[in-house]
XYZ file of N, CA and C in Angstrom:
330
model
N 87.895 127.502 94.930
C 88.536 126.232 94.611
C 89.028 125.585 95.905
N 88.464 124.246 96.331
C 88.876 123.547 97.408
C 90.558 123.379 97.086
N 91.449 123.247 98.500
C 92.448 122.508 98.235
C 93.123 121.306 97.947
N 92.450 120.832 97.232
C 92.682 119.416 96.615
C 92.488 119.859 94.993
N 91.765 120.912 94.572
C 91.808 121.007 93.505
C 93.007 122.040 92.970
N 93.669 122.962 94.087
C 94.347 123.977 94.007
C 95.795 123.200 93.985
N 96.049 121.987 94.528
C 96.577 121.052 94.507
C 97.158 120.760 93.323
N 96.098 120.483 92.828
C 95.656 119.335 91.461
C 96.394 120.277 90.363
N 95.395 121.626 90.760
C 95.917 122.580 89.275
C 97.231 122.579 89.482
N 98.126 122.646 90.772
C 99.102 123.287 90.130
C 100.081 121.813 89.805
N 99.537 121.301 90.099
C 100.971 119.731 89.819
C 100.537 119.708 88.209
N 99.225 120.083 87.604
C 99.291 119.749 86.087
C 99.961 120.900 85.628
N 99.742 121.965 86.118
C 100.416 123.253 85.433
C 101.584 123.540 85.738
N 102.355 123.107 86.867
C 103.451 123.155 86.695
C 104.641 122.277 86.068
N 104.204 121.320 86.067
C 104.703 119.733 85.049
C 104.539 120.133 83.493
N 105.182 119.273 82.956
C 105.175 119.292 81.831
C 104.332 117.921 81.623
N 104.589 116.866 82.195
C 104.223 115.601 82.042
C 103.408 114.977 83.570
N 102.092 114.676 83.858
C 102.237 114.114 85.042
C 100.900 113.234 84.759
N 101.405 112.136 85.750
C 100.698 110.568 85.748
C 100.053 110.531 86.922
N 98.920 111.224 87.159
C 98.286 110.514 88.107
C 97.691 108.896 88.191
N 98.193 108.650 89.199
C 98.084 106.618 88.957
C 98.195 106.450 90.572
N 97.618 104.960 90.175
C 97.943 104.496 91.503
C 99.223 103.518 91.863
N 99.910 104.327 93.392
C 100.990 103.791 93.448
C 102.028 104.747 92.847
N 103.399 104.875 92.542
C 104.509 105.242 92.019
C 104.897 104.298 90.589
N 105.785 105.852 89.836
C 106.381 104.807 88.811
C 107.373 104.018 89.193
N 107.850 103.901 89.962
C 108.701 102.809 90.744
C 108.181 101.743 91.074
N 106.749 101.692 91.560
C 105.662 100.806 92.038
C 104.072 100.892 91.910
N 104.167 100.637 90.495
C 102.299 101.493 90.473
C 101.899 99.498 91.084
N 100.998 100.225 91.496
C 99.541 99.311 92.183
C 98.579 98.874 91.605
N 98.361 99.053 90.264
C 97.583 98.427 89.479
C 97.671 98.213 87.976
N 97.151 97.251 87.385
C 97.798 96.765 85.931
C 98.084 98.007 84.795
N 96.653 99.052 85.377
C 96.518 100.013 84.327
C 97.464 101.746 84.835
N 97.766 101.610 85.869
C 99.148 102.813 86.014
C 100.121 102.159 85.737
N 100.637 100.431 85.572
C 101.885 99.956 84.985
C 101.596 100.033 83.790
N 100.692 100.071 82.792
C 101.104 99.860 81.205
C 101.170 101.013 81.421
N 100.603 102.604 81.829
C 100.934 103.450 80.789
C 102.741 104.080 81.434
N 102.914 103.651 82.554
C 104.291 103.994 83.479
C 105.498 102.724 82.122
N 104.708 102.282 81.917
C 106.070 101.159 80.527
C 105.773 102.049 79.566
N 105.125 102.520 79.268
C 104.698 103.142 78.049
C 105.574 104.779 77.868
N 105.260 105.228 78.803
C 105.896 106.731 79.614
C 107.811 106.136 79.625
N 108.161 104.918 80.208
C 109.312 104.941 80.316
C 109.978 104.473 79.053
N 109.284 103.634 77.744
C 109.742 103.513 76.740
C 109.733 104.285 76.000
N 108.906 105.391 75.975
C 109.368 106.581 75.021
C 110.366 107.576 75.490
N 110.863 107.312 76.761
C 111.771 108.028 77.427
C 111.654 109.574 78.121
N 110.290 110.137 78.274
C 109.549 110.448 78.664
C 109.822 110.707 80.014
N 110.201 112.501 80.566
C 110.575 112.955 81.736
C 108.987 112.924 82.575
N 108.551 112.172 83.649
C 107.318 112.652 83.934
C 107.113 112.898 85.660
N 106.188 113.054 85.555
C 105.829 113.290 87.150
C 104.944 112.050 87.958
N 104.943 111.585 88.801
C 103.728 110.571 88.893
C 103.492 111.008 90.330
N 101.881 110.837 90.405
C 101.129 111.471 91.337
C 100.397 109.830 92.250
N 100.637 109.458 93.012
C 99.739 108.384 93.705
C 98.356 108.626 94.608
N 97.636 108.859 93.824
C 95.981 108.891 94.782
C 95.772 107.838 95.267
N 96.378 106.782 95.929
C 96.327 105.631 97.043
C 96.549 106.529 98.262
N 97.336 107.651 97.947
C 98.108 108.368 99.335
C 96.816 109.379 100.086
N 95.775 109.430 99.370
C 94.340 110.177 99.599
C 93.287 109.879 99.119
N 92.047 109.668 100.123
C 90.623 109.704 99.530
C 90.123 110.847 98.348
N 90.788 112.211 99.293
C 90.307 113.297 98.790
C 91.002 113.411 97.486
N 92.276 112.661 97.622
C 92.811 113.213 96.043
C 92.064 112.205 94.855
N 92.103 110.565 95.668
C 91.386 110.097 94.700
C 90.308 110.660 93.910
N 89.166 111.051 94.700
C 87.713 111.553 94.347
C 88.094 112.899 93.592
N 89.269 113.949 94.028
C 89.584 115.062 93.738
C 89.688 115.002 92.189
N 90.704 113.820 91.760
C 91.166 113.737 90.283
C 90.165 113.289 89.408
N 89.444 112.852 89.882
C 88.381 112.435 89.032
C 87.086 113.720 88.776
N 86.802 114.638 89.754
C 86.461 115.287 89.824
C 86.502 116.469 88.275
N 88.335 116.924 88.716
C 88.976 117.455 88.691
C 89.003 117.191 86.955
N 88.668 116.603 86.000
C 89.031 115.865 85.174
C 87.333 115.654 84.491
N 86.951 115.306 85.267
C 85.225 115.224 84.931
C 85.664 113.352 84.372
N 86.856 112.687 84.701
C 87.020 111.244 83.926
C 86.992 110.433 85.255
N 86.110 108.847 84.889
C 85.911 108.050 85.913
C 87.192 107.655 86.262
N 88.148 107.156 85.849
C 89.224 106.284 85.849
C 90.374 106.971 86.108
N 90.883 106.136 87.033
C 92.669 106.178 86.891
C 93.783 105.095 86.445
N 94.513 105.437 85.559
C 95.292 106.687 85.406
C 94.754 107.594 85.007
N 95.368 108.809 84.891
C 95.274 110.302 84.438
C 96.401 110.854 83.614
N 96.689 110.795 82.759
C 97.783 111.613 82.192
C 97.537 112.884 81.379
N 98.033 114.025 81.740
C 98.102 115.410 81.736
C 99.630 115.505 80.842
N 99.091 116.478 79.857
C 100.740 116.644 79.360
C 100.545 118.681 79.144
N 101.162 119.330 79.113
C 100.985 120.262 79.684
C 99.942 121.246 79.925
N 99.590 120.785 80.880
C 98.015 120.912 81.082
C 97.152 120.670 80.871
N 96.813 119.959 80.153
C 95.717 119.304 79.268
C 95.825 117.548 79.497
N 94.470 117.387 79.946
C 94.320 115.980 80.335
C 94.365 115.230 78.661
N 94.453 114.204 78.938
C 95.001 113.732 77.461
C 94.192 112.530 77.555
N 93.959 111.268 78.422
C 93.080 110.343 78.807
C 93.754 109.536 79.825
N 93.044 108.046 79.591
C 93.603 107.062 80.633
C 94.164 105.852 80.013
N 93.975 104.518 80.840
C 95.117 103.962 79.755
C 94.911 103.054 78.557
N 93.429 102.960 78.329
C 92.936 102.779 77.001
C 93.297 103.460 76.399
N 93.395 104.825 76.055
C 92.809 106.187 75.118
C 94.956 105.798 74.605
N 95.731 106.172 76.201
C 96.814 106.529 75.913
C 97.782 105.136 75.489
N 97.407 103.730 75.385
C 98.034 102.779 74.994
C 97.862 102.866 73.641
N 96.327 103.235 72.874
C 96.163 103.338 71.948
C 97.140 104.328 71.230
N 97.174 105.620 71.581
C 97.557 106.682 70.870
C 99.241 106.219 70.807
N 99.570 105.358 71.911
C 101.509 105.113 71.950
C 101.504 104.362 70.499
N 100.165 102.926 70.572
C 100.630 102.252 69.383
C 100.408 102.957 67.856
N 99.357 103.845 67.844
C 99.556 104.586 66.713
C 100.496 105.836 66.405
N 101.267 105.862 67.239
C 102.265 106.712 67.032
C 102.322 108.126 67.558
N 100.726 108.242 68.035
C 99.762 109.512 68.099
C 100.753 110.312 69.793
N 100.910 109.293 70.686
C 100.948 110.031 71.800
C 102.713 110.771 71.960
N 103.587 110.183 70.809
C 104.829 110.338 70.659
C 104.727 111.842 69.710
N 103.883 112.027 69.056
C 103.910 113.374 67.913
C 103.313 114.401 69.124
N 101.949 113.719 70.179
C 101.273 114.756 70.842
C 102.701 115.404 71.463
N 103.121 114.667 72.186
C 104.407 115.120 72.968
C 105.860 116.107 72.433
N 105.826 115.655 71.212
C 106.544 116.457 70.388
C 106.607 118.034 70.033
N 104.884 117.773 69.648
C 104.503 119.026 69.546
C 104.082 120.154 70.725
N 103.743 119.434 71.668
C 103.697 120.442 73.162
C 105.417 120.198 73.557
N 106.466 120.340 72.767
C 107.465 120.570 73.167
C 108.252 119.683 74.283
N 107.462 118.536 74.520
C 108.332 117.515 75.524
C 109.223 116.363 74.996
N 110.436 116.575 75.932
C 111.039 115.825 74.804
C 111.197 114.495 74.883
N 111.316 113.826 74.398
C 111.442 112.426 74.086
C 112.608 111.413 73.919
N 112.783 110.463 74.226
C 114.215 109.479 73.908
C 113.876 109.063 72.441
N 113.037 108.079 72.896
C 112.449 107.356 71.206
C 111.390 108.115 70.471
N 111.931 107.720 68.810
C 111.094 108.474 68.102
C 109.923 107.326 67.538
């Protein structure tokens, strides 16, 4: 395992929650790491956010890493979950608030 992927594994496995995106949740860099970083902060949602702007290798790494073209990335414990189609969808059906529930993360809003 290269180190970018040894990397990779352990920020998903050691998180409970993590956003690979571009940019910070303080400052994501593109339209689609800000909806799911509003999305992540309206359910109240402890997370991690990862910026692949800060690397080529991580960029190419996460995608890799994931076998998914796109970023964002959201991982909830351990398990890639999608990007921010898959995960806007699942917020408005209620889906990504129960996923979270049930892998034990906890939540503000129900």
């Amino acid at each position: 395992m290269s180190g970018i992927n040894e990397f990779i594994d352990n920020e998903v496995k050691s998180n409970d929650v993590v956003l690979f995106m571009k940019g910070t949740p303080g400052f994501p860099q593109c339209g689609f790491s800000g909806q799911v970083v509003q999305i992540l902060d309206y359910i109240g949602v402890d997370y991690k956010g990862v910026n692949i702007l800060s690397s080529n290798e991580l960029r190419q790494g996460i995608k890799d890493y994931s076998n998914w073209p796109t970023i964002p990335q959201l991982y909830v414990k351990g398990e890639f979950v999608g990007g921010c189609d898959i995960i806007r969808e699942m917020f408005q059906a209620g889906e990504l608030q129960s996923l979270l529930s049930e892998k034990g993360v906890a939540i503000k809003a129900a």
